[in-house]
Short mmCIF file of C-alpha atoms in Angstrom, two decimals:
data_model
loop_
_atom_site.label_atom_id
_atom_site.label_comp_id
_atom_site.label_asym_id
_atom_site.label_seq_id
_atom_site.Cartn_x
_atom_site.Cartn_y
_atom_site.Cartn_z
CA MET A 164 -22.13 22.81 -41.30
CA GLY A 165 -19.45 21.01 -39.71
CA ARG A 166 -16.10 22.47 -38.36
CA PRO A 167 -13.14 23.07 -41.30
CA SER A 168 -10.59 20.29 -41.14
CA LYS A 169 -7.14 21.63 -39.54
CA SER A 170 -4.26 22.23 -42.24
CA LYS A 171 -1.18 20.53 -41.48
CA ASN A 172 0.72 23.79 -40.34
CA GLN A 173 -2.25 23.92 -37.50
CA LYS A 174 -1.47 20.61 -36.43
CA LYS A 175 2.17 20.99 -36.30
CA GLU A 176 1.64 24.49 -34.11
CA ARG A 177 -0.98 22.74 -32.02
CA ALA A 178 1.46 19.75 -31.15
CA ALA A 179 4.40 22.37 -30.51
CA ALA A 180 2.48 24.29 -28.15
CA VAL A 181 1.56 21.35 -26.32
CA GLN A 182 4.87 19.97 -25.98
CA HIS A 183 5.80 23.39 -24.91
CA ALA A 184 3.47 23.38 -22.20
CA GLN A 185 4.21 20.11 -21.11
CA GLN A 186 8.12 20.99 -21.02
CA GLU A 187 7.48 24.42 -18.92
CA PHE A 188 5.06 22.50 -16.56
CA GLY A 189 7.66 20.12 -16.22
CA THR A 190 10.40 22.53 -15.34
CA VAL A 191 8.81 24.60 -12.70
CA PRO A 192 8.88 23.82 -9.13
CA HIS A 193 6.19 21.85 -7.44
CA SER A 194 5.17 21.27 -3.99
CA PHE A 195 3.29 19.20 -1.47
CA VAL A 196 1.37 20.41 1.50
CA PHE A 197 0.45 18.05 4.12
CA HIS A 198 0.37 17.40 7.92
CA ARG A 199 2.45 15.02 10.22
CA GLY A 200 0.89 13.55 13.11
CA ARG A 201 -2.25 14.65 15.15
CA VAL A 202 -3.56 18.18 14.32
CA GLY A 203 -6.60 19.95 14.79
CA LYS A 204 -9.52 21.26 12.83
CA ASN A 205 -7.64 24.44 12.30
CA VAL A 206 -4.66 23.49 11.55
CA ARG A 207 -6.23 21.46 8.74
CA GLN A 208 -7.85 24.41 7.30
CA LEU A 209 -4.61 26.30 7.84
CA ILE A 210 -2.98 23.75 5.50
CA ALA A 211 -6.01 23.84 2.73
CA ASP A 212 -5.44 27.54 2.64
CA MET A 213 -1.74 26.85 2.32
CA ARG A 214 -2.65 24.61 -0.77
CA LYS A 215 -4.67 27.61 -2.36
CA VAL A 216 -1.58 29.73 -2.01
CA MET A 217 0.52 27.38 -3.71
CA GLU A 218 -1.63 26.90 -6.83
CA PRO A 219 -1.33 25.76 -9.40
CA TYR A 220 1.64 23.80 -9.02
CA THR A 221 0.83 21.95 -6.07
CA ALA A 222 -1.14 18.78 -4.83
CA ARG A 223 -4.67 20.00 -4.42
CA ALA A 224 -6.40 16.73 -3.21
CA LEU A 225 -3.30 15.37 -1.65
CA LYS A 226 -4.49 12.44 0.73
CA VAL A 227 -2.44 11.37 3.65
CA ARG A 228 -2.92 8.56 5.64
CA LYS A 229 -1.67 7.71 9.38
CA ASN A 230 0.70 4.87 8.30
CA ASN A 231 2.45 7.07 5.41
CA SER A 232 6.08 7.96 6.48
CA LEU A 233 8.07 10.66 5.01
CA LYS A 234 9.73 8.14 3.07
CA ASP A 235 6.75 7.47 0.97
CA PHE A 236 6.62 11.03 -0.21
CA VAL A 237 10.08 11.38 -0.79
CA ALA A 238 9.63 8.26 -3.18
CA VAL A 239 6.66 9.59 -5.04
CA ALA A 240 7.93 13.02 -5.33
CA GLY A 241 10.67 12.00 -7.68
CA PRO A 242 8.74 10.60 -10.62
CA LEU A 243 6.08 13.57 -10.24
CA GLY A 244 8.87 16.27 -10.22
CA VAL A 245 8.08 17.64 -6.38
CA THR A 246 10.74 19.73 -5.24
CA HIS A 247 9.43 21.21 -1.97
CA PHE A 248 7.52 19.74 1.07
CA LEU A 249 5.54 22.16 3.21
CA VAL A 250 4.96 20.13 6.42
CA PHE A 251 2.79 21.30 9.51
CA SER A 252 2.53 19.24 12.96
CA LYS A 253 1.65 20.08 16.08
CA SER A 254 2.82 19.67 19.63
CA SER A 255 1.39 20.42 23.24
CA SER A 256 3.26 23.93 22.98
CA SER A 257 3.13 25.07 19.42
CA ILE A 258 2.57 24.57 16.03
CA ASN A 259 5.68 24.00 13.76
CA PHE A 260 6.27 24.31 10.05
CA LYS A 261 8.92 22.76 8.09
CA LEU A 262 9.99 23.60 4.78
CA PHE A 263 11.94 20.69 2.50
CA ARG A 264 14.13 21.11 -0.48
CA LEU A 265 14.12 17.57 -2.36
CA PRO A 266 16.30 15.52 -2.81
CA GLY A 267 18.88 16.57 -0.97
CA GLY A 268 17.68 19.24 1.47
CA PRO A 269 18.28 21.56 3.53
CA THR A 270 15.50 21.61 5.97
CA LEU A 271 14.09 24.56 7.93
CA THR A 272 11.84 24.41 10.81
CA PHE A 273 9.72 27.27 11.61
CA LYS A 274 7.52 27.94 15.00
CA VAL A 275 4.06 29.33 13.98
CA MET A 276 3.49 32.12 16.44
CA GLN A 277 0.17 33.45 14.77
CA TYR A 278 -2.19 32.90 12.02
CA SER A 279 -5.14 33.27 10.45
CA LEU A 280 -7.39 31.68 8.11
CA ILE A 281 -8.93 32.50 4.94
CA LYS A 282 -12.46 33.13 5.92
CA ASP A 283 -11.20 35.08 9.02
CA VAL A 284 -9.32 37.53 7.00
CA VAL A 285 -12.49 37.99 4.34
CA SER A 286 -15.04 38.33 7.11
CA SER A 287 -12.90 41.22 8.39
CA LEU A 288 -13.12 43.16 5.15
CA LYS A 289 -16.20 45.22 3.84
CA ARG A 290 -15.20 44.44 0.33
CA HIS A 291 -12.92 41.29 -0.56
CA ARG A 292 -12.18 40.18 -4.00
CA MET A 293 -11.06 36.85 -4.57
CA HIS A 294 -12.53 34.43 -7.55
CA GLU A 295 -11.44 31.21 -9.18
CA GLN A 296 -9.55 32.51 -11.93
CA GLN A 297 -6.85 34.36 -9.79
CA PHE A 298 -5.64 30.86 -8.79
CA THR A 299 -4.64 29.82 -12.52
CA HIS A 300 -1.58 31.56 -12.17
CA HIS A 301 1.02 31.31 -9.61
CA PRO A 302 1.44 34.44 -7.10
CA LEU A 303 4.39 36.90 -7.39
CA LEU A 304 6.51 36.81 -4.88
CA VAL A 305 7.76 40.08 -2.83
CA LEU A 306 10.56 39.60 -0.47
CA SER A 307 11.31 42.39 1.97
CA ASN A 308 14.53 43.04 4.34
CA PHE A 309 16.42 39.84 3.42
CA GLY A 310 19.56 41.70 2.18
CA LEU A 311 21.47 40.91 5.30
CA GLN A 312 24.73 39.06 5.26
CA GLN A 313 23.67 36.08 7.84
CA ILE A 314 23.63 32.74 6.66
CA GLN A 315 20.08 31.83 7.80
CA VAL A 316 18.67 35.08 6.43
CA LYS A 317 20.36 34.00 2.73
CA LEU A 318 19.12 30.61 2.96
CA MET A 319 15.67 31.62 4.02
CA ALA A 320 15.50 34.01 0.81
CA SER A 321 16.78 31.36 -1.52
CA MET A 322 14.44 28.56 -0.35
CA PHE A 323 11.38 31.00 -0.72
CA GLN A 324 12.65 32.12 -4.18
CA ASN A 325 12.69 28.84 -5.43
CA MET A 326 9.15 27.66 -4.39
CA PHE A 327 7.99 29.73 -7.20
CA PRO A 328 8.61 29.97 -10.96
CA SER A 329 11.21 32.66 -11.83
CA ILE A 330 9.87 35.57 -13.88
CA ASN A 331 11.69 37.49 -16.73
CA VAL A 332 10.45 41.07 -16.01
CA HIS A 333 11.08 42.01 -20.28
CA ARG A 334 8.55 39.12 -21.28
CA VAL A 335 6.11 38.44 -18.49
CA ASN A 336 2.56 38.99 -19.37
CA LEU A 337 0.89 41.34 -16.76
CA ASN A 338 -2.48 39.65 -17.08
CA SER A 339 -0.98 36.44 -15.43
CA ILE A 340 -0.11 38.23 -12.28
CA LYS A 341 -3.33 38.20 -10.39
CA ARG A 342 -1.95 37.30 -6.72
CA CYS A 343 0.80 38.57 -4.90
CA LEU A 344 2.66 36.72 -1.79
CA LEU A 345 4.89 39.39 0.79
CA ILE A 346 7.47 37.80 3.08
CA SER A 347 8.71 40.37 4.77
CA TYR A 348 11.76 39.83 7.61
CA ASN A 349 11.85 41.88 10.88
CA THR A 350 15.47 42.26 11.95
CA GLU A 351 14.65 43.20 15.56
CA THR A 352 12.14 40.47 16.51
CA GLN A 353 13.40 38.09 13.58
CA LEU A 354 10.08 37.01 12.92
CA LEU A 355 8.37 36.78 9.17
CA ASP A 356 5.62 38.19 8.07
CA PHE A 357 3.57 36.02 5.74
CA ARG A 358 0.89 37.92 3.55
CA HIS A 359 -1.39 37.00 0.75
CA TYR A 360 -2.82 39.65 -1.60
CA SER A 361 -5.24 39.88 -4.51
CA VAL A 362 -4.07 42.67 -7.33
CA LYS A 363 -6.00 44.98 -8.74
CA VAL A 364 -5.82 47.65 -11.41
CA VAL A 365 -7.59 50.78 -11.94
CA PRO A 366 -6.97 53.91 -13.80
CA VAL A 367 -6.33 57.03 -12.22
CA GLY A 368 -7.50 60.60 -13.26
CA VAL A 369 -10.96 59.63 -13.62
CA SER A 370 -13.82 60.67 -11.64
CA LYS A 371 -15.38 58.02 -9.17
CA SER A 372 -18.75 58.44 -10.97
CA LEU A 373 -16.94 57.88 -14.36
CA LYS A 374 -15.47 54.62 -13.01
CA LYS A 375 -18.90 53.75 -12.07
CA LEU A 376 -19.83 53.96 -15.58
CA LEU A 377 -16.79 52.12 -16.81
CA GLN A 378 -17.32 49.46 -14.42
CA GLU A 379 -20.89 48.74 -15.38
CA LYS A 380 -22.20 49.75 -11.80
CA PHE A 381 -24.67 52.63 -12.55
CA PRO A 382 -25.41 54.83 -9.42
CA ASN A 383 -28.91 55.93 -8.38
CA MET A 384 -30.01 59.21 -11.04
CA SER A 385 -33.26 59.13 -9.74
CA ARG A 386 -32.65 62.74 -8.01
CA LEU A 387 -30.54 64.12 -10.89
CA GLU A 388 -32.25 66.28 -13.81
CA ASP A 389 -29.28 65.56 -16.01
CA ILE A 390 -26.37 63.27 -16.48
CA SER A 391 -24.00 66.21 -16.31
CA GLU A 392 -24.87 66.28 -12.75
CA LEU A 393 -23.34 62.93 -12.14
CA LEU A 394 -19.86 64.04 -13.66
CA VAL A 395 -20.00 67.26 -11.87
CA LYS A 396 -20.84 66.13 -8.50
CA ASP A 397 -19.79 62.88 -6.42
CA ILE A 398 -23.10 61.91 -5.16
CA ASN A 399 -24.92 58.83 -4.18
CA LEU A 400 -21.40 57.24 -3.56
CA SER A 401 -20.38 54.99 -0.58
CA GLU A 402 -17.51 56.14 1.57
CA SER A 403 -16.14 52.68 1.58
CA GLU A 404 -15.29 53.55 -2.33
CA ALA A 405 -13.06 56.32 -1.09
CA GLU A 406 -9.74 54.98 -1.75
CA GLN A 407 -6.41 57.10 -1.61
CA ASP A 408 -4.02 57.02 -4.38
CA GLY A 409 -0.63 58.37 -4.44
CA THR A 410 2.77 58.04 -5.63
CA HIS A 411 3.34 54.58 -3.79
CA ASN A 412 0.89 52.70 -5.95
CA VAL A 413 0.29 54.98 -9.19
CA LEU A 414 2.54 53.67 -12.19
CA GLU A 415 2.30 53.58 -15.85
CA LEU A 416 1.58 50.58 -17.49
CA PRO A 417 3.65 48.78 -20.04
CA GLN A 418 1.02 46.74 -21.44
CA ALA A 419 -2.79 46.71 -21.66
CA TYR A 420 -4.21 45.29 -18.48
CA ALA A 421 -7.51 43.69 -17.92
CA GLY A 422 -10.47 45.90 -16.83
CA ARG A 423 -12.01 48.82 -18.52
CA GLY A 424 -9.67 51.95 -18.88
CA ASN A 425 -6.50 50.09 -18.30
CA MET A 426 -4.46 51.12 -21.45
CA LYS A 427 -1.06 50.95 -22.53
CA GLU A 428 1.36 54.12 -21.54
CA GLN A 429 -1.64 55.25 -19.33
CA GLN A 430 -1.62 56.10 -15.66
CA SER A 431 -3.11 53.33 -13.51
CA ALA A 432 -3.26 52.53 -9.55
CA VAL A 433 -2.36 48.98 -8.27
CA ARG A 434 -4.43 48.01 -5.28
CA LEU A 435 -3.74 45.31 -2.80
CA THR A 436 -6.40 43.19 -1.04
CA GLU A 437 -5.75 40.80 1.58
CA ILE A 438 -7.21 37.19 0.98
CA GLY A 439 -5.38 35.62 3.36
CA PRO A 440 -3.92 33.05 5.20
CA ARG A 441 -1.85 35.07 7.27
CA MET A 442 1.05 33.74 9.61
CA THR A 443 3.92 34.96 11.62
CA LEU A 444 6.91 32.59 11.90
CA GLN A 445 10.21 32.31 13.81
CA LEU A 446 13.09 30.30 12.32
CA ILE A 447 13.95 27.62 14.84
CA LYS A 448 16.84 25.58 13.08
CA VAL A 449 18.37 24.94 9.89
CA GLU A 450 19.56 21.27 8.87
CA GLU A 451 21.22 19.73 6.61
CA GLY A 452 19.31 16.63 4.46
CA LEU A 453 15.95 15.82 5.02
CA ALA A 454 15.72 16.31 8.68
CA GLN A 455 18.56 14.28 9.89
CA GLY A 456 21.70 16.27 8.78
CA ASN A 457 23.95 18.67 10.60
CA VAL A 458 22.34 21.75 12.09
CA LEU A 459 23.70 24.47 10.66
CA TYR A 460 21.96 27.02 12.52
CA HIS A 461 19.94 26.85 16.00
CA SER A 462 18.35 29.82 17.43
CA PHE A 463 18.24 28.87 20.64
CA ILE A 464 21.11 26.48 21.29
CA HIS A 465 24.98 27.70 20.35
CA LYS A 466 27.89 25.64 20.45
CA MET A 467 31.72 26.65 20.48
CA GLU A 468 33.83 25.61 17.55
CA ALA A 469 35.36 22.85 19.33
CA GLU A 470 32.05 21.32 20.49
CA VAL A 471 31.01 21.43 16.66
CA LYS A 472 33.97 19.78 15.44
CA GLU A 473 33.76 17.12 18.33
CA ILE A 474 30.34 16.06 17.04
CA LEU A 475 31.36 15.88 13.31
CA ALA A 476 34.05 13.58 14.20
CA ARG A 477 31.97 11.44 16.17
CA LYS A 478 29.54 11.69 13.39
CA GLU A 479 32.24 10.71 10.75
CA ALA A 480 33.56 7.89 13.09
CA LYS A 481 29.81 6.75 13.27
CA LEU A 482 29.40 6.74 9.51
CA GLN A 483 32.66 4.99 8.82
CA LEU A 484 31.82 2.13 11.32
CA LYS A 485 28.63 1.62 9.35
CA ALA A 486 30.19 1.57 6.06
CA GLU A 487 32.75 -1.08 7.40
CA ARG A 488 29.84 -3.25 8.79
CA ARG A 489 28.00 -3.02 5.39
CA GLN A 490 31.12 -4.05 3.50
CA LYS A 491 31.65 -6.77 5.94
CA GLN A 492 28.14 -8.05 5.88
CA GLU A 493 28.49 -7.92 1.71
CA ALA A 494 31.45 -10.10 1.92
CA ASN A 495 30.09 -12.67 4.19
CA VAL A 496 27.35 -12.65 1.97
CA GLU A 497 29.50 -13.36 -1.09
CA ARG A 498 31.55 -16.00 0.67
CA LYS A 499 28.41 -18.12 1.79
CA ARG A 500 27.12 -17.68 -1.75
CA GLN A 501 30.56 -19.13 -3.03
CA GLN A 502 30.62 -22.06 -0.45
CA ARG A 503 27.06 -22.96 -1.43
CA GLU A 504 28.08 -22.97 -5.39
CA ALA A 505 31.31 -24.87 -4.32
CA HIS A 506 29.39 -27.63 -2.00
CA ARG A 507 26.68 -28.04 -5.29
CA GLU A 508 29.82 -28.51 -7.88
CA ARG A 509 31.20 -31.09 -5.33
CA SER A 510 28.03 -32.93 -4.88
CA LEU A 511 27.37 -33.20 -8.40
CA ALA A 512 31.07 -34.15 -8.95
CA GLY A 513 30.64 -37.04 -6.59
CA ILE A 514 27.38 -38.26 -8.20
CA ARG A 515 28.57 -38.29 -11.85
CA ARG A 516 31.84 -40.27 -10.05
CA LYS A 517 29.68 -42.93 -8.58
CA ARG A 518 27.57 -43.32 -11.82
CA GLN A 519 30.69 -43.98 -13.81
CA GLN A 520 32.04 -46.50 -11.15
CA ASP A 521 28.58 -48.50 -10.49
CA GLY A 522 27.05 -48.04 -14.22
CA ASP A 523 23.86 -46.18 -15.03
CA SER A 524 21.74 -49.05 -13.74
CA ASP A 525 22.99 -49.15 -10.15
CA ALA A 526 23.23 -45.33 -9.90
CA GLU A 527 20.72 -43.34 -7.97
CA ASP A 528 19.04 -40.56 -9.73
CA PRO A 529 18.63 -37.51 -7.37
CA GLY A 530 15.48 -36.52 -8.94
CA ALA A 531 13.65 -40.26 -8.86
CA PRO A 532 11.03 -40.62 -6.41
CA GLU A 533 11.57 -42.32 -3.13
CA GLN A 534 11.31 -46.13 -3.06
CA GLN A 535 8.07 -47.99 -1.59
CA ASP A 536 8.48 -48.96 1.87
CA ALA A 537 8.24 -52.77 2.78
CA ALA A 538 4.51 -52.30 3.88
CA GLU A 539 3.28 -51.21 0.59
CA GLN A 540 5.73 -54.16 -1.40
CA SER A 541 4.28 -56.66 1.05
CA GLU A 542 0.61 -55.25 -0.09
CA GLU A 543 1.33 -55.57 -3.54
CA SER A 544 2.44 -59.02 -3.36
CA ASP A 545 -0.72 -59.93 -1.71
CA ALA A 546 -2.81 -58.27 -4.17
CA GLU A 547 -0.82 -60.28 -7.11
CA TYR A 548 -1.04 -63.60 -5.39
CA TYR A 549 -4.84 -63.05 -5.03
CA ARG A 550 -5.03 -62.34 -8.83
CA GLN A 551 -3.05 -65.57 -9.53
CA GLU A 552 -4.93 -67.73 -7.21
CA VAL A 553 -8.61 -66.41 -7.86
CA GLY A 554 -7.95 -65.02 -11.14
CA GLU A 555 -10.13 -61.83 -10.24
CA GLU A 556 -9.32 -58.49 -9.28
CA PRO A 557 -9.40 -57.90 -5.41
CA ASP A 558 -12.03 -55.46 -4.04
CA LYS A 559 -11.19 -52.09 -2.97
CA ASP A 560 -11.93 -52.81 0.56
CA LEU A 561 -9.63 -56.06 0.55
CA PHE A 562 -6.38 -53.62 0.36
CA PRO A 563 -7.45 -50.60 1.20
CA ASP A 564 -3.88 -49.04 2.05
CA ARG A 565 -3.01 -49.27 -1.45
CA THR A 566 -5.27 -46.33 -2.51
CA LYS A 567 -3.75 -43.90 0.28
CA ARG A 568 -1.35 -41.34 0.00
CA LYS A 569 2.36 -42.63 0.09
CA ARG A 570 3.95 -41.72 3.09
CA SER A 571 7.82 -40.68 3.43
CA SER A 572 10.00 -43.70 4.74
CA SER A 573 11.21 -41.66 7.33
CA ARG A 574 7.90 -41.28 9.03
CA ALA A 575 5.96 -44.30 10.19
CA ALA A 576 2.45 -44.62 9.30
CA PRO A 577 -0.08 -44.78 12.51
CA LEU A 578 -1.82 -48.10 13.07
CA ARG A 579 -5.56 -48.25 11.73
CA LYS A 580 -8.36 -50.87 11.77
CA ARG A 581 -9.41 -52.54 8.90
CA ARG A 582 -13.17 -52.34 8.33
CA ARG A 583 -14.57 -55.04 6.17
CA HIS A 584 -18.28 -55.06 4.98
CA SER A 585 -19.89 -58.60 5.33
CA ARG A 586 -21.03 -59.92 1.89
CA PRO A 587 -23.52 -63.05 1.19
CA GLU A 588 -21.38 -66.34 0.86
CA HIS A 589 -22.10 -68.53 -2.25
CA PRO A 590 -20.77 -71.89 -2.09
CA ASN A 591 -18.89 -71.46 -5.62
CA THR A 592 -17.50 -68.52 -4.35
CA PRO A 593 -14.08 -68.88 -2.50
CA SER A 594 -12.99 -67.44 0.57
CA PRO A 595 -11.22 -63.71 -0.39
CA HIS A 596 -8.60 -64.32 2.04
CA PRO A 597 -6.00 -66.45 1.37
CA THR A 598 -5.35 -68.43 4.68
CA ALA A 599 -2.05 -69.67 5.74
CA PRO A 600 -1.14 -73.26 6.50
CA GLY A 601 -0.92 -72.74 10.06
CA LYS A 602 -4.13 -70.71 10.26
CA GLN A 603 -5.89 -73.63 8.30
CA ARG A 604 -4.95 -76.03 10.92
CA GLN A 605 -6.52 -73.93 13.42
CA GLY A 606 -9.47 -73.72 11.54
CA ASN A 607 -9.77 -77.34 11.15
CA LEU A 608 -10.42 -77.45 15.31
CA ALA A 609 -13.47 -75.09 14.78
CA PRO A 610 -17.18 -76.18 13.99
CA ARG A 611 -17.71 -76.53 10.06
CA ASP A 612 -20.62 -74.58 10.39
CA SER A 613 -20.31 -71.59 8.24
CA ARG A 614 -21.86 -69.39 10.94
CA HIS A 615 -18.93 -70.36 13.03
CA ARG A 616 -16.50 -69.21 10.45
CA GLY A 617 -18.12 -66.00 9.60
CA ARG A 618 -18.23 -65.26 13.64
CA ALA A 619 -14.26 -66.67 13.66
CA ARG A 620 -13.72 -63.75 10.78
CA GLN A 621 -15.62 -61.23 12.87
CA GLY A 622 -13.17 -61.81 15.65
CA ALA A 623 -10.04 -61.69 13.83
CA ALA A 624 -11.26 -58.48 12.15
CA GLY A 625 -11.55 -56.90 15.33
CA ARG A 626 -15.18 -56.03 15.16
CA LYS A 627 -17.72 -56.80 17.98
CA PRO A 628 -20.22 -59.46 17.17
CA HIS A 629 -23.95 -58.28 16.95
CA ARG A 630 -26.29 -59.46 19.72
CA ARG A 631 -28.26 -62.30 18.59
CA THR A 632 -31.08 -64.12 20.22
CA GLU A 633 -30.14 -67.60 21.83
CA ARG A 634 -31.90 -70.58 21.67
CA PRO A 635 -31.93 -73.42 24.48
CA ALA A 636 -29.68 -76.02 24.18
CA ARG A 637 -30.89 -79.68 23.42
CA GLU A 638 -30.28 -82.11 25.98
CA GLY A 639 -27.57 -85.00 24.66
CA ALA A 640 -26.46 -82.82 22.18
CA GLY A 641 -22.37 -82.98 21.57
CA PRO A 642 -19.88 -80.67 22.01
CA SER A 643 -20.93 -78.29 19.56
CA SER A 644 -24.37 -77.87 21.19
CA GLY A 645 -23.51 -75.29 23.35
CA ARG A 646 -22.12 -73.17 20.24
CA ALA A 647 -25.40 -74.06 18.59
CA ALA A 648 -27.23 -72.70 20.84
CA SER A 649 -26.22 -69.23 19.77
CA ARG A 650 -27.42 -69.47 16.40
CA PRO A 651 -29.73 -66.86 14.98
CA LYS A 652 -33.21 -67.78 14.56
CA GLY A 653 -34.22 -68.89 11.17
CA ARG A 654 -30.67 -69.40 9.91
CA GLY A 655 -30.53 -73.26 8.81
CA ASN A 656 -30.24 -75.52 11.70
CA LEU A 657 -28.60 -78.97 11.40
CA LEU A 658 -31.65 -81.52 11.36
CA THR A 659 -29.91 -85.03 12.24
CA LYS A 660 -32.03 -88.16 11.14
CA GLY A 661 -30.06 -91.16 11.55
CA LYS A 662 -26.81 -91.06 10.23
CA MET A 663 -27.79 -88.65 7.36
CA ILE A 664 -27.23 -84.80 7.84
CA PHE A 665 -29.58 -82.87 5.87
CA ARG A 666 -29.05 -78.99 5.50
CA ARG A 667 -31.10 -76.32 3.66
CA PRO A 668 -30.39 -75.73 0.29
CA GLY A 669 -27.44 -73.55 -0.63
CA ARG A 670 -25.41 -75.08 2.69
CA ALA A 671 -24.74 -78.19 1.53
CA LYS A 672 -21.27 -79.73 2.31
CA LYS A 673 -19.51 -82.97 1.99
CA GLY A 674 -20.42 -85.49 4.50
CA LYS A 675 -21.79 -88.93 5.02
CA ARG A 676 -24.31 -90.52 2.90
#
């Protein structure tokens, strides 16, 4: 059978509970724990241990790159609701720990005098008590010796308190308190002791053997004749289990606590087991803002009131100068924008005025394409002349520049050689090149042989004539005999017979008959 369907009231209650949990999660403080600069392997492990302390309201798997700056973390912290930064850095002489309060500061800078990792603390204990369920709730913060009237002590206490959610002692659930964070201030050495403990509650007034039974850890009873001997005598118990309980840790529980025998209004003992990490910190300085404001306190540098006032006045003048420069820059930007707009309006007004005076046909459209240059116009006229005279469309190779990209008139096109492919001539096909009158007179002086005309065209086109096999000139030939000697073999030579000139078929021209 399937699960029964939820009623409307159950759905409403579930939705209200989810909304309440989201609102509660958004109101509690959150934190980022990361490092800046180069740090060693041990400091990286210390950062991981500090993330365990700050759970569950911290970024457990935060990835940091070398090119990430503090501004990147600040930009991300706003949408995620992050309120504190715990930043570790390492120098050549010490390890520094900075505590930032977002978004406006202040910033506390500590020097890490000593530290121990979780693995170091756990390895030193005979029996450690640490499991994952302890980190599902935030630790209970305990501050010791922070009641002094010094401004830096009050500021430290306020910063540490705001790092964790507040607790209402009348409504708190005792089962949610699994860990304890102790921060103690030593007034003589001015050092802070950072300790992290696991909380365990056990009933008192019960013999150790009975505690074993309650905890489901049965001792060895092979030497006993009766179970009553186990309750009367404390045998086969390890010495490490003999813990001293007294008035300092025994109390009456207001609620039932997790564990066998921890009942309401019964005496129970609270035991703390250190789980690490452990740090000894020294406050170096307190700054306004995010590490860039006025120094409110410095443990090594002390200044007189006159020096502080002078520094403040100098900083105020610097800020005022910066504000004036910004205003001047904004005014210049606005002035230039107005100048561009006015120039544009004047230009458009002049164009409209010119159109009204000269008429729309003579006016020049600003968005029209540029006119063709003289070379393109001459090529167009040549192509049109060829169409009128021949009656056919010119070949692509005849006017190759027409298909090229149009160039701007301001930039002259480079001169290039025209390459034309030789085509077999036909007596009925006119010459593709219209000849000017001056060139026609020069052509009449040349031999009337088609080969000479083809050679003349090759020379005019700038191409190198092909190497041909020469034949010896005949004796008594005319002036053209030297030229005829260079004719290629098998290309229709002139055969003279009397006064008639015979040519090969396809080469006949007007002559004497």
